[in-house]
């Protein structure tokens, strides 16, 4: 039974060590302490830091940015041409109205597409900033726990 417990603790500690290796927290073990005890403390502090912050550095939330929109000019041109053809027909030259409408629609569609792409990029940057803040809070909690257990933490 003891070997299973040791294997489980070592396995979980390995996961924590991978997470901790990504962290900017450096921990020096206590003099004379066994590696198992050191890993157990790291795992318990990792778990505590997760509970305190709600953030798991081993599985951070993935903020997927939507792909940039394309085809705004084409869609805008099609809409503009349709509106321009109607306006041109009223004025006596549907072809000229469609051409003008297509040009205006293309510019308008491209502007709308660019604005949507800027908004998506900004949302992605905000999500990354929130994730970095959550990671920083996790690191503080992790370091606090280890310091409270008597480790030298930098």
PDB file of C-alpha atoms in Angstrom:
ATOM      1  CA  UNK A   1       0.000   0.000   0.000  1.00  0.00           C
ATOM      2  CA  UNK A   2       2.850   2.369   0.850  1.00  0.00           C
ATOM      3  CA  UNK A   3       4.458   1.848  -2.579  1.00  0.00           C
ATOM      4  CA  UNK A   4       1.173   2.825  -4.297  1.00  0.00           C
ATOM      5  CA  UNK A   5       0.949   5.978  -2.202  1.00  0.00           C
ATOM      6  CA  UNK A   6       4.556   6.834  -3.006  1.00  0.00           C
ATOM      7  CA  UNK A   7       3.962   6.185  -6.718  1.00  0.00           C
ATOM      8  CA  UNK A   8       0.857   8.382  -6.742  1.00  0.00           C
ATOM      9  CA  UNK A   9       2.591  11.196  -4.862  1.00  0.00           C
ATOM     10  CA  UNK A  10       5.609  10.954  -7.183  1.00  0.00           C
ATOM     11  CA  UNK A  11       3.379  10.994 -10.270  1.00  0.00           C
ATOM     12  CA  UNK A  12       1.451  14.002  -9.067  1.00  0.00           C
ATOM     13  CA  UNK A  13       4.656  15.687  -7.994  1.00  0.00           C
ATOM     14  CA  UNK A  14       6.049  15.202 -11.500  1.00  0.00           C
ATOM     15  CA  UNK A  15       3.038  17.102 -12.866  1.00  0.00           C
ATOM     16  CA  UNK A  16       3.595  19.825 -10.320  1.00  0.00           C
ATOM     17  CA  UNK A  17       7.277  19.983 -11.152  1.00  0.00           C
ATOM     18  CA  UNK A  18       6.447  20.496 -14.822  1.00  0.00           C
ATOM     19  CA  UNK A  19       4.115  23.323 -13.796  1.00  0.00           C
ATOM     20  CA  UNK A  20       6.613  24.714 -11.330  1.00  0.00           C
ATOM     21  CA  UNK A  21       9.363  24.563 -13.938  1.00  0.00           C
ATOM     22  CA  UNK A  22       7.305  26.948 -16.047  1.00  0.00           C
ATOM     23  CA  UNK A  23       6.778  29.218 -13.048  1.00  0.00           C
ATOM     24  CA  UNK A  24       9.192  31.893 -11.965  1.00  0.00           C
ATOM     25  CA  UNK A  25       9.300  30.453  -8.456  1.00  0.00           C
ATOM     26  CA  UNK A  26      12.560  28.868  -7.348  1.00  0.00           C
ATOM     27  CA  UNK A  27      12.482  26.695  -4.226  1.00  0.00           C
ATOM     28  CA  UNK A  28      15.428  25.400  -2.270  1.00  0.00           C
ATOM     29  CA  UNK A  29      14.770  22.190  -0.304  1.00  0.00           C
ATOM     30  CA  UNK A  30      15.217  22.073   3.441  1.00  0.00           C
ATOM     31  CA  UNK A  31      18.532  20.636   4.658  1.00  0.00           C
ATOM     32  CA  UNK A  32      18.350  16.883   5.188  1.00  0.00           C
ATOM     33  CA  UNK A  33      14.871  16.596   3.696  1.00  0.00           C
ATOM     34  CA  UNK A  34      14.024  13.608   1.511  1.00  0.00           C
ATOM     35  CA  UNK A  35      13.064  14.138  -2.116  1.00  0.00           C
ATOM     36  CA  UNK A  36       9.672  12.511  -1.455  1.00  0.00           C
ATOM     37  CA  UNK A  37       8.876  14.970   1.339  1.00  0.00           C
ATOM     38  CA  UNK A  38      10.003  17.880  -0.833  1.00  0.00           C
ATOM     39  CA  UNK A  39       7.811  16.748  -3.742  1.00  0.00           C
ATOM     40  CA  UNK A  40       4.863  16.150  -1.421  1.00  0.00           C
ATOM     41  CA  UNK A  41       5.120  19.701  -0.077  1.00  0.00           C
ATOM     42  CA  UNK A  42       5.362  21.084  -3.606  1.00  0.00           C
ATOM     43  CA  UNK A  43       2.287  19.143  -4.666  1.00  0.00           C
ATOM     44  CA  UNK A  44       0.285  20.250  -1.628  1.00  0.00           C
ATOM     45  CA  UNK A  45       1.259  23.886  -2.214  1.00  0.00           C
ATOM     46  CA  UNK A  46       0.376  23.560  -5.897  1.00  0.00           C
ATOM     47  CA  UNK A  47      -3.058  22.223  -4.938  1.00  0.00           C
ATOM     48  CA  UNK A  48      -3.545  24.950  -2.336  1.00  0.00           C
ATOM     49  CA  UNK A  49      -2.500  27.685  -4.801  1.00  0.00           C
ATOM     50  CA  UNK A  50      -4.988  26.320  -7.352  1.00  0.00           C
ATOM     51  CA  UNK A  51      -7.765  26.371  -4.755  1.00  0.00           C
ATOM     52  CA  UNK A  52      -6.920  29.931  -3.749  1.00  0.00           C
ATOM     53  CA  UNK A  53      -6.667  31.343  -7.255  1.00  0.00           C
ATOM     54  CA  UNK A  54      -8.822  29.058  -9.390  1.00  0.00           C
ATOM     55  CA  UNK A  55      -5.917  28.807 -11.862  1.00  0.00           C
ATOM     56  CA  UNK A  56      -4.080  25.651 -12.900  1.00  0.00           C
ATOM     57  CA  UNK A  57      -0.818  26.406 -14.732  1.00  0.00           C
ATOM     58  CA  UNK A  58      -0.732  22.835 -16.064  1.00  0.00           C
ATOM     59  CA  UNK A  59      -4.035  23.446 -17.880  1.00  0.00           C
ATOM     60  CA  UNK A  60      -4.471  27.194 -18.446  1.00  0.00           C
ATOM     61  CA  UNK A  61      -7.636  28.271 -20.245  1.00  0.00           C
ATOM     62  CA  UNK A  62      -7.133  28.495 -23.964  1.00  0.00           C
ATOM     63  CA  UNK A  63      -8.271  31.772 -25.437  1.00  0.00           C
ATOM     64  CA  UNK A  64      -8.587  30.995 -29.114  1.00  0.00           C
ATOM     65  CA  UNK A  65      -8.575  34.061 -31.277  1.00  0.00           C
ATOM     66  CA  UNK A  66     -11.037  33.940 -34.132  1.00  0.00           C
ATOM     67  CA  UNK A  67      -9.379  33.883 -37.539  1.00  0.00           C
ATOM     68  CA  UNK A  68      -9.214  37.229 -39.315  1.00  0.00           C
ATOM     69  CA  UNK A  69     -12.268  37.931 -41.404  1.00  0.00           C
ATOM     70  CA  UNK A  70     -11.840  38.001 -45.139  1.00  0.00           C
ATOM     71  CA  UNK A  71     -13.979  38.944 -48.074  1.00  0.00           C
ATOM     72  CA  UNK A  72     -15.374  42.163 -46.626  1.00  0.00           C
ATOM     73  CA  UNK A  73     -14.619  44.111 -49.801  1.00  0.00           C
ATOM     74  CA  UNK A  74     -16.265  41.504 -52.026  1.00  0.00           C
ATOM     75  CA  UNK A  75     -19.386  41.280 -49.883  1.00  0.00           C
ATOM     76  CA  UNK A  76     -19.564  45.055 -49.595  1.00  0.00           C
ATOM     77  CA  UNK A  77     -19.139  45.445 -53.344  1.00  0.00           C
ATOM     78  CA  UNK A  78     -21.966  42.998 -54.016  1.00  0.00           C
ATOM     79  CA  UNK A  79     -24.294  44.811 -51.628  1.00  0.00           C
ATOM     80  CA  UNK A  80     -23.251  48.209 -52.981  1.00  0.00           C
ATOM     81  CA  UNK A  81     -23.743  47.124 -56.576  1.00  0.00           C
ATOM     82  CA  UNK A  82     -27.261  45.931 -55.820  1.00  0.00           C
ATOM     83  CA  UNK A  83     -28.180  49.176 -54.080  1.00  0.00           C
ATOM     84  CA  UNK A  84     -26.404  51.231 -56.755  1.00  0.00           C
ATOM     85  CA  UNK A  85     -28.211  49.402 -59.570  1.00  0.00           C
ATOM     86  CA  UNK A  86     -31.560  50.239 -57.997  1.00  0.00           C
ATOM     87  CA  UNK A  87     -30.520  53.871 -57.513  1.00  0.00           C
ATOM     88  CA  UNK A  88     -29.057  54.022 -61.025  1.00  0.00           C
ATOM     89  CA  UNK A  89     -32.217  52.543 -62.534  1.00  0.00           C
ATOM     90  CA  UNK A  90     -34.214  55.317 -60.929  1.00  0.00           C
ATOM     91  CA  UNK A  91     -31.779  57.852 -62.431  1.00  0.00           C
ATOM     92  CA  UNK A  92     -31.783  56.167 -65.835  1.00  0.00           C
ATOM     93  CA  UNK A  93     -28.416  54.322 -65.820  1.00  0.00           C
ATOM     94  CA  UNK A  94     -28.471  51.116 -63.742  1.00  0.00           C
ATOM     95  CA  UNK A  95     -24.958  50.053 -64.888  1.00  0.00           C
ATOM     96  CA  UNK A  96     -23.312  53.298 -63.788  1.00  0.00           C
ATOM     97  CA  UNK A  97     -25.195  53.192 -60.493  1.00  0.00           C
ATOM     98  CA  UNK A  98     -24.115  49.592 -59.918  1.00  0.00           C
ATOM     99  CA  UNK A  99     -20.452  50.472 -60.605  1.00  0.00           C
ATOM    100  CA  UNK A 100     -20.500  53.401 -58.189  1.00  0.00           C
ATOM    101  CA  UNK A 101     -22.358  51.334 -55.597  1.00  0.00           C
ATOM    102  CA  UNK A 102     -19.851  48.495 -55.954  1.00  0.00           C
ATOM    103  CA  UNK A 103     -16.912  50.851 -55.343  1.00  0.00           C
ATOM    104  CA  UNK A 104     -18.498  52.458 -52.306  1.00  0.00           C
ATOM    105  CA  UNK A 105     -19.645  49.078 -50.993  1.00  0.00           C
ATOM    106  CA  UNK A 106     -16.170  47.567 -51.384  1.00  0.00           C
ATOM    107  CA  UNK A 107     -14.558  50.365 -49.375  1.00  0.00           C
ATOM    108  CA  UNK A 108     -17.255  50.189 -46.729  1.00  0.00           C
ATOM    109  CA  UNK A 109     -17.005  46.380 -46.500  1.00  0.00           C
ATOM    110  CA  UNK A 110     -13.217  46.530 -46.143  1.00  0.00           C
ATOM    111  CA  UNK A 111     -13.503  49.145 -43.389  1.00  0.00           C
ATOM    112  CA  UNK A 112     -16.056  47.030 -41.516  1.00  0.00           C
ATOM    113  CA  UNK A 113     -13.834  43.935 -41.888  1.00  0.00           C
ATOM    114  CA  UNK A 114     -10.782  45.821 -40.585  1.00  0.00           C
ATOM    115  CA  UNK A 115     -12.721  47.137 -37.593  1.00  0.00           C
ATOM    116  CA  UNK A 116     -13.919  43.607 -36.740  1.00  0.00           C
ATOM    117  CA  UNK A 117     -10.370  42.258 -37.019  1.00  0.00           C
ATOM    118  CA  UNK A 118      -9.047  45.006 -34.702  1.00  0.00           C
ATOM    119  CA  UNK A 119     -11.751  44.185 -32.140  1.00  0.00           C
ATOM    120  CA  UNK A 120     -10.874  40.474 -32.287  1.00  0.00           C
ATOM    121  CA  UNK A 121      -7.165  41.216 -31.795  1.00  0.00           C
ATOM    122  CA  UNK A 122      -7.948  43.476 -28.836  1.00  0.00           C
ATOM    123  CA  UNK A 123     -10.137  40.796 -27.234  1.00  0.00           C
ATOM    124  CA  UNK A 124      -7.327  38.273 -27.659  1.00  0.00           C
ATOM    125  CA  UNK A 125      -4.830  40.638 -26.005  1.00  0.00           C
ATOM    126  CA  UNK A 126      -7.203  41.191 -23.081  1.00  0.00           C
ATOM    127  CA  UNK A 127      -7.633  37.440 -22.613  1.00  0.00           C
ATOM    128  CA  UNK A 128      -3.851  36.964 -22.595  1.00  0.00           C
ATOM    129  CA  UNK A 129      -3.434  39.755 -20.038  1.00  0.00           C
ATOM    130  CA  UNK A 130      -6.064  38.147 -17.799  1.00  0.00           C
ATOM    131  CA  UNK A 131      -4.325  34.785 -18.082  1.00  0.00           C
ATOM    132  CA  UNK A 132      -0.962  36.333 -17.190  1.00  0.00           C
ATOM    133  CA  UNK A 133      -2.542  38.033 -14.166  1.00  0.00           C
ATOM    134  CA  UNK A 134      -4.079  34.745 -13.015  1.00  0.00           C
ATOM    135  CA  UNK A 135      -0.731  33.022 -13.467  1.00  0.00           C
ATOM    136  CA  UNK A 136       0.986  35.720 -11.392  1.00  0.00           C
ATOM    137  CA  UNK A 137      -1.567  35.253  -8.616  1.00  0.00           C
ATOM    138  CA  UNK A 138      -1.003  31.485  -8.716  1.00  0.00           C
ATOM    139  CA  UNK A 139       2.777  32.001  -8.407  1.00  0.00           C
ATOM    140  CA  UNK A 140       2.299  34.286  -5.397  1.00  0.00           C
ATOM    141  CA  UNK A 141       0.036  31.772  -3.678  1.00  0.00           C
ATOM    142  CA  UNK A 142       2.407  28.891  -4.455  1.00  0.00           C
ATOM    143  CA  UNK A 143       5.413  30.806  -3.119  1.00  0.00           C
ATOM    144  CA  UNK A 144       3.479  31.889  -0.022  1.00  0.00           C
ATOM    145  CA  UNK A 145       2.567  28.301   0.787  1.00  0.00           C
ATOM    146  CA  UNK A 146       6.132  27.064   0.391  1.00  0.00           C
ATOM    147  CA  UNK A 147       7.493  29.976   2.423  1.00  0.00           C
ATOM    148  CA  UNK A 148       4.990  29.168   5.147  1.00  0.00           C
ATOM    149  CA  UNK A 149       6.378  25.625   5.233  1.00  0.00           C
ATOM    150  CA  UNK A 150       9.894  26.929   5.824  1.00  0.00           C
ATOM    151  CA  UNK A 151      11.331  26.756   2.316  1.00  0.00           C
ATOM    152  CA  UNK A 152      13.630  29.350   0.843  1.00  0.00           C
ATOM    153  CA  UNK A 153      11.667  30.742  -2.105  1.00  0.00           C
ATOM    154  CA  UNK A 154      12.853  33.222  -4.728  1.00  0.00           C
TER     155      UNK A 154
END
